[in-house]
Short mmCIF file of C-alpha atoms and ligand atoms in Angstrom, two decimals:
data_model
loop_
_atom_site.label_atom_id
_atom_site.label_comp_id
_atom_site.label_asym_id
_atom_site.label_seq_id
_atom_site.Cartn_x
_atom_site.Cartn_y
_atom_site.Cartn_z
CA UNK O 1 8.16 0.00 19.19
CA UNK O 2 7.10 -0.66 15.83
CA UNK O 3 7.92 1.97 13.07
CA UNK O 4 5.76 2.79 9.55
CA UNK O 5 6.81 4.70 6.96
CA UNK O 6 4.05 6.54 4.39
CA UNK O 7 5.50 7.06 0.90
CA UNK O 8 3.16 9.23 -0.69
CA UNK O 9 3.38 11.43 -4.27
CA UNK O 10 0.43 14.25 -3.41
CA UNK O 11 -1.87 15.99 -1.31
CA UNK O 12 -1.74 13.56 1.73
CA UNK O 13 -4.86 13.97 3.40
CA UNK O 14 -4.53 10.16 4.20
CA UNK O 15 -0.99 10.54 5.38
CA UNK O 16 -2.21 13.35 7.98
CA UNK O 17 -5.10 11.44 9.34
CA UNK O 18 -2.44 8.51 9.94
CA UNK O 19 -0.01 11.06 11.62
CA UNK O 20 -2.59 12.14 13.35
CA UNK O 21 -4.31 8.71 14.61
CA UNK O 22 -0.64 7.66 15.98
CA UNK O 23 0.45 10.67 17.82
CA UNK O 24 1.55 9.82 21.33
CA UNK O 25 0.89 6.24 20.80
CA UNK O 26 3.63 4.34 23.11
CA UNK O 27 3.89 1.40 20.12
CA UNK O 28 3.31 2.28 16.57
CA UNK O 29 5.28 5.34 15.02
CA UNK O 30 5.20 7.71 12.49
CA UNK O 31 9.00 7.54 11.63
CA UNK O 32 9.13 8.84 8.20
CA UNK O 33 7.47 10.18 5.02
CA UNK O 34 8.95 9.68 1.88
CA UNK O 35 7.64 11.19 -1.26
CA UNK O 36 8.90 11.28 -5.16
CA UNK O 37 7.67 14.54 -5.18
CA UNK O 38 9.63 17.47 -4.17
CA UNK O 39 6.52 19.54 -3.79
CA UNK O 40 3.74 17.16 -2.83
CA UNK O 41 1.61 18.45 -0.22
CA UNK O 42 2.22 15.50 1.96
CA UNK O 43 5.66 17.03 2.95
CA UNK O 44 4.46 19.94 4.74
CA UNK O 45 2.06 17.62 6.52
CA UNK O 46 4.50 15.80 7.90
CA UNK O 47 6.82 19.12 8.33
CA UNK O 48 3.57 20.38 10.22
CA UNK O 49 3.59 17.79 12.71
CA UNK O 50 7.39 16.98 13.10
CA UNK O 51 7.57 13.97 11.48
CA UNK O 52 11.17 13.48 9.23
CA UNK O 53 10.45 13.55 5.56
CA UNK O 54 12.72 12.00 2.76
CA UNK O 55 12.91 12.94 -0.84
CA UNK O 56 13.71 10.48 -3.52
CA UNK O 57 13.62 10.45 -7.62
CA UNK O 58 11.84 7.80 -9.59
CA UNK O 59 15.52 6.70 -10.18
CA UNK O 60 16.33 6.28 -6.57
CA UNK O 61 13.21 4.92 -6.09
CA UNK O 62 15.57 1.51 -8.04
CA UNK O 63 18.59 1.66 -5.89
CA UNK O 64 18.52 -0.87 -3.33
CA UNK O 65 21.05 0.88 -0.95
CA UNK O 66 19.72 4.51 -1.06
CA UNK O 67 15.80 2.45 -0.65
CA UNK O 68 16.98 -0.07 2.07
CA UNK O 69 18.97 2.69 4.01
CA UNK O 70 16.23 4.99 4.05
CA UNK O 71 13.65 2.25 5.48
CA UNK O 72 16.17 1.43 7.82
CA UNK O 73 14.23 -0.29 11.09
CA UNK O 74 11.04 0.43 9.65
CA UNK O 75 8.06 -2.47 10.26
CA UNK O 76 5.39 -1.28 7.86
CA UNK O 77 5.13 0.68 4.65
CA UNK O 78 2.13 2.30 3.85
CA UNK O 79 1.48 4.02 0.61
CA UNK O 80 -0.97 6.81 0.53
CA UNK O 81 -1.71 7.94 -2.83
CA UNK O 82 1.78 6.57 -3.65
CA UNK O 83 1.79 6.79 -7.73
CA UNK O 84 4.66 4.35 -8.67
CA UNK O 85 5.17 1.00 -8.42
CA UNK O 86 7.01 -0.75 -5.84
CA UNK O 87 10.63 -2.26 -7.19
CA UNK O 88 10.97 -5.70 -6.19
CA UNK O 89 13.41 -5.61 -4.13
CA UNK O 90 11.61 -3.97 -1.79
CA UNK O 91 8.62 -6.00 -1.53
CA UNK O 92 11.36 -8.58 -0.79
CA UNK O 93 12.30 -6.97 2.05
CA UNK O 94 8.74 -6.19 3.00
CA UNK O 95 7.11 -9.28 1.62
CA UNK O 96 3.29 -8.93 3.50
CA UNK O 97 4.36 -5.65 5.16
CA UNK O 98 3.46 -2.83 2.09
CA UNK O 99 -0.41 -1.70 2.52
CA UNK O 100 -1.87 0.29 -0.08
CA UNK O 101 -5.44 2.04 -0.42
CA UNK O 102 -7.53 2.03 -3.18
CA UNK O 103 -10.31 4.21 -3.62
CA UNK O 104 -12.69 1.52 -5.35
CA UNK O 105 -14.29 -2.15 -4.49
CA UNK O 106 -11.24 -3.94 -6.28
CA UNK O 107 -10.70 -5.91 -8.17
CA UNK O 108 -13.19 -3.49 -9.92
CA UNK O 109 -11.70 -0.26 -11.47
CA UNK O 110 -7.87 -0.44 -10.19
CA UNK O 111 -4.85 -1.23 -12.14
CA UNK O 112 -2.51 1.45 -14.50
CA UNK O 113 -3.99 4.45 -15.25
CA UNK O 114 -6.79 3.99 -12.06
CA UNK O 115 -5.83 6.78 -10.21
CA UNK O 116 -7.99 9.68 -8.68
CA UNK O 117 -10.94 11.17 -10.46
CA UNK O 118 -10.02 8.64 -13.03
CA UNK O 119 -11.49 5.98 -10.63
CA UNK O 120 -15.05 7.99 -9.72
CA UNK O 121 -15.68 8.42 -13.16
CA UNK O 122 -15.43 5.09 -14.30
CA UNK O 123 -17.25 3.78 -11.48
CA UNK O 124 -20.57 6.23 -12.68
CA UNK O 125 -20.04 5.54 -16.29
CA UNK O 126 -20.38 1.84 -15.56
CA UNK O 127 -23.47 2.55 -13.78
CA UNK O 128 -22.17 0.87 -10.28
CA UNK O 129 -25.05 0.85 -7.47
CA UNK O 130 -22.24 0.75 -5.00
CA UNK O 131 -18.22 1.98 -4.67
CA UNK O 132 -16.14 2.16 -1.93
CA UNK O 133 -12.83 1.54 -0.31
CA UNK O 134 -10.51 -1.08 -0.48
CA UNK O 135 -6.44 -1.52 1.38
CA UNK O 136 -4.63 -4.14 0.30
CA UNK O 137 -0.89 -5.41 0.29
CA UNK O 138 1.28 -4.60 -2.23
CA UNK O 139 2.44 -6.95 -4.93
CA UNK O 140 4.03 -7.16 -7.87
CA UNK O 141 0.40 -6.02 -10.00
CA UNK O 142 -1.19 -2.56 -9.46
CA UNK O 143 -4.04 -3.10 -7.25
CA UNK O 144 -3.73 -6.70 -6.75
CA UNK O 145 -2.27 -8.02 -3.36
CA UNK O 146 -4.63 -9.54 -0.97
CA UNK O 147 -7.11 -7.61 -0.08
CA UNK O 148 -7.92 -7.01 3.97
CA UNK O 149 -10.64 -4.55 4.44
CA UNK O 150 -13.16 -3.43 1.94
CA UNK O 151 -16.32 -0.76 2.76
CA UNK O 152 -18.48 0.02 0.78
CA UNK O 153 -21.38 3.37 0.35
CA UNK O 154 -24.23 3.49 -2.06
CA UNK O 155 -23.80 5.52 -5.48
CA UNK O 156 -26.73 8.18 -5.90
CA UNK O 157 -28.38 8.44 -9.50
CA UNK O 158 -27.19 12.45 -8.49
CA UNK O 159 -23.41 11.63 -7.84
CA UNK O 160 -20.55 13.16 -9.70
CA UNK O 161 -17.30 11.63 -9.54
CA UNK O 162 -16.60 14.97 -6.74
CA UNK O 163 -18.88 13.93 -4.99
CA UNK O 164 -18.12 10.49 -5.42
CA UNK O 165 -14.62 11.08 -4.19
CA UNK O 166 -15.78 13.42 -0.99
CA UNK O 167 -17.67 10.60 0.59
CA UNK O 168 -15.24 7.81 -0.50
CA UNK O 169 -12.14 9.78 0.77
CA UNK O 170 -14.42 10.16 4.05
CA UNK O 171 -14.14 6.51 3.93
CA UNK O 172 -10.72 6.65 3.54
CA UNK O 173 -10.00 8.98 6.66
CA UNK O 174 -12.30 6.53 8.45
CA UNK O 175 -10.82 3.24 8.01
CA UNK O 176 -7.06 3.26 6.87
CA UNK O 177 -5.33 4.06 10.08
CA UNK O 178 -7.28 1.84 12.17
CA UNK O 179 -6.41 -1.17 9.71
CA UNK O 180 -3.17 -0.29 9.59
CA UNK O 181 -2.64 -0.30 13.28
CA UNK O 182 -4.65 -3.75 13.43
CA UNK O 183 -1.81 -5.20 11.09
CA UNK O 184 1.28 -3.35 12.59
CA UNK O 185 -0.31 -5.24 16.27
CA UNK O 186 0.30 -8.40 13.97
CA UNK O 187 3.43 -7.99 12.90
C1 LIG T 201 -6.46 8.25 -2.16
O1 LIG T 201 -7.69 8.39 -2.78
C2 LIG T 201 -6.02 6.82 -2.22
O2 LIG T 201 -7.07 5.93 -2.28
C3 LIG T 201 -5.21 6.76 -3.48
O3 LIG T 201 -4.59 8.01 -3.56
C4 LIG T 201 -5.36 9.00 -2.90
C5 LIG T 201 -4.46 9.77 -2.00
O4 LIG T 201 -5.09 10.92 -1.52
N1 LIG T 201 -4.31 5.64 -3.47
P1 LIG T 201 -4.41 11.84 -0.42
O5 LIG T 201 -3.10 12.35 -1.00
O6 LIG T 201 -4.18 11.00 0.80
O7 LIG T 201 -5.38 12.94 -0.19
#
């Protein structure tokens, strides 16, 4: 049995497709989701479907015991709309085994500050033909561990960055669980 934790900070649309795509699955389990965020959305997901959730501050988010105890036997992390960066200790402990998703061709348009709409509009005001998806790992860089899966969709002369982010989060939906279960079969 393999075990993946999702440390998310908001809505977690991606964390419930990921729930969802592992229920009942005899290998790969949801074990946890974690959140900075006492009243992201993402909690209630998880409270929705039975999955345990833990709540930590950005100041726990430092402490190596609190960190490493809660991740306790866990295989993967996967952050989903996780907005803070990883403390080195813990990629570490999970060197090659932190995915992230980006909602953007990178190395185009990610980095501080690249978050959410933020992304969608900068991708239109640049006048990009094409935008998209990419999951990465996690380093030490916002944005910039090695890349393993990018897709991309056309951007329409009509697009706003909503409806930018409607297709590209369809994308999201789409793609991230089945990569992540392609690199928890690899661990
Ligand atoms: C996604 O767009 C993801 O690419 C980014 O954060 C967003 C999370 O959205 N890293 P949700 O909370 O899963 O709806």
């Amino acid at each position: 049995m393999k075990n993946i934790a999702i440390l998310a900070s908001g809505t977690g649309t991606n964390a419930a497709k990921i729930m969802d795509h592992f229920i009942g699955n005899p290998q790969i389990f949801v074990s946890v989701v974690a959140s900075n965020n006492d009243t992201a959305g993402v909690l209630d997901e998880a409270v929705e479907r039975g999955v345990p959730t833990a709540i930590f501050s950005n100041e726990q988010l430092h402490d190596e015991e609190i960190m490493l105890n809660m991740l306790h036997g866990i295989d993967l992390i996967v952050l989903a709309g996780f907005m803070r960066k990883i403390p080195p200790f813990l990629l570490e402990e999970f060197e090659d085994r932190i995915v992230n998703i980006h909602p953007a061709l990178l190395p185009k348009f990610g980095g501080k500050g690249m978050y959410g709409n933020k992304v969608h509009e900068a991708v239109i005001e640049a006048g990009e033909k094409q935008t998209g998806i990419t999951i990465h790992l996690v380093n030490e860089e916002y944005d910039e561990g090695k890349i393993l899966f990018q897709e991309s969709i056309p951007v329409k002369q009509t697009d706003t960055p909503e409806s930018l982010a409607m297709r590209v989060q369809k994308l999201e939906h789409e793609h991230f669980p089945k990569i992540i279960q392609k690199l928890v079969r690899s661990l």
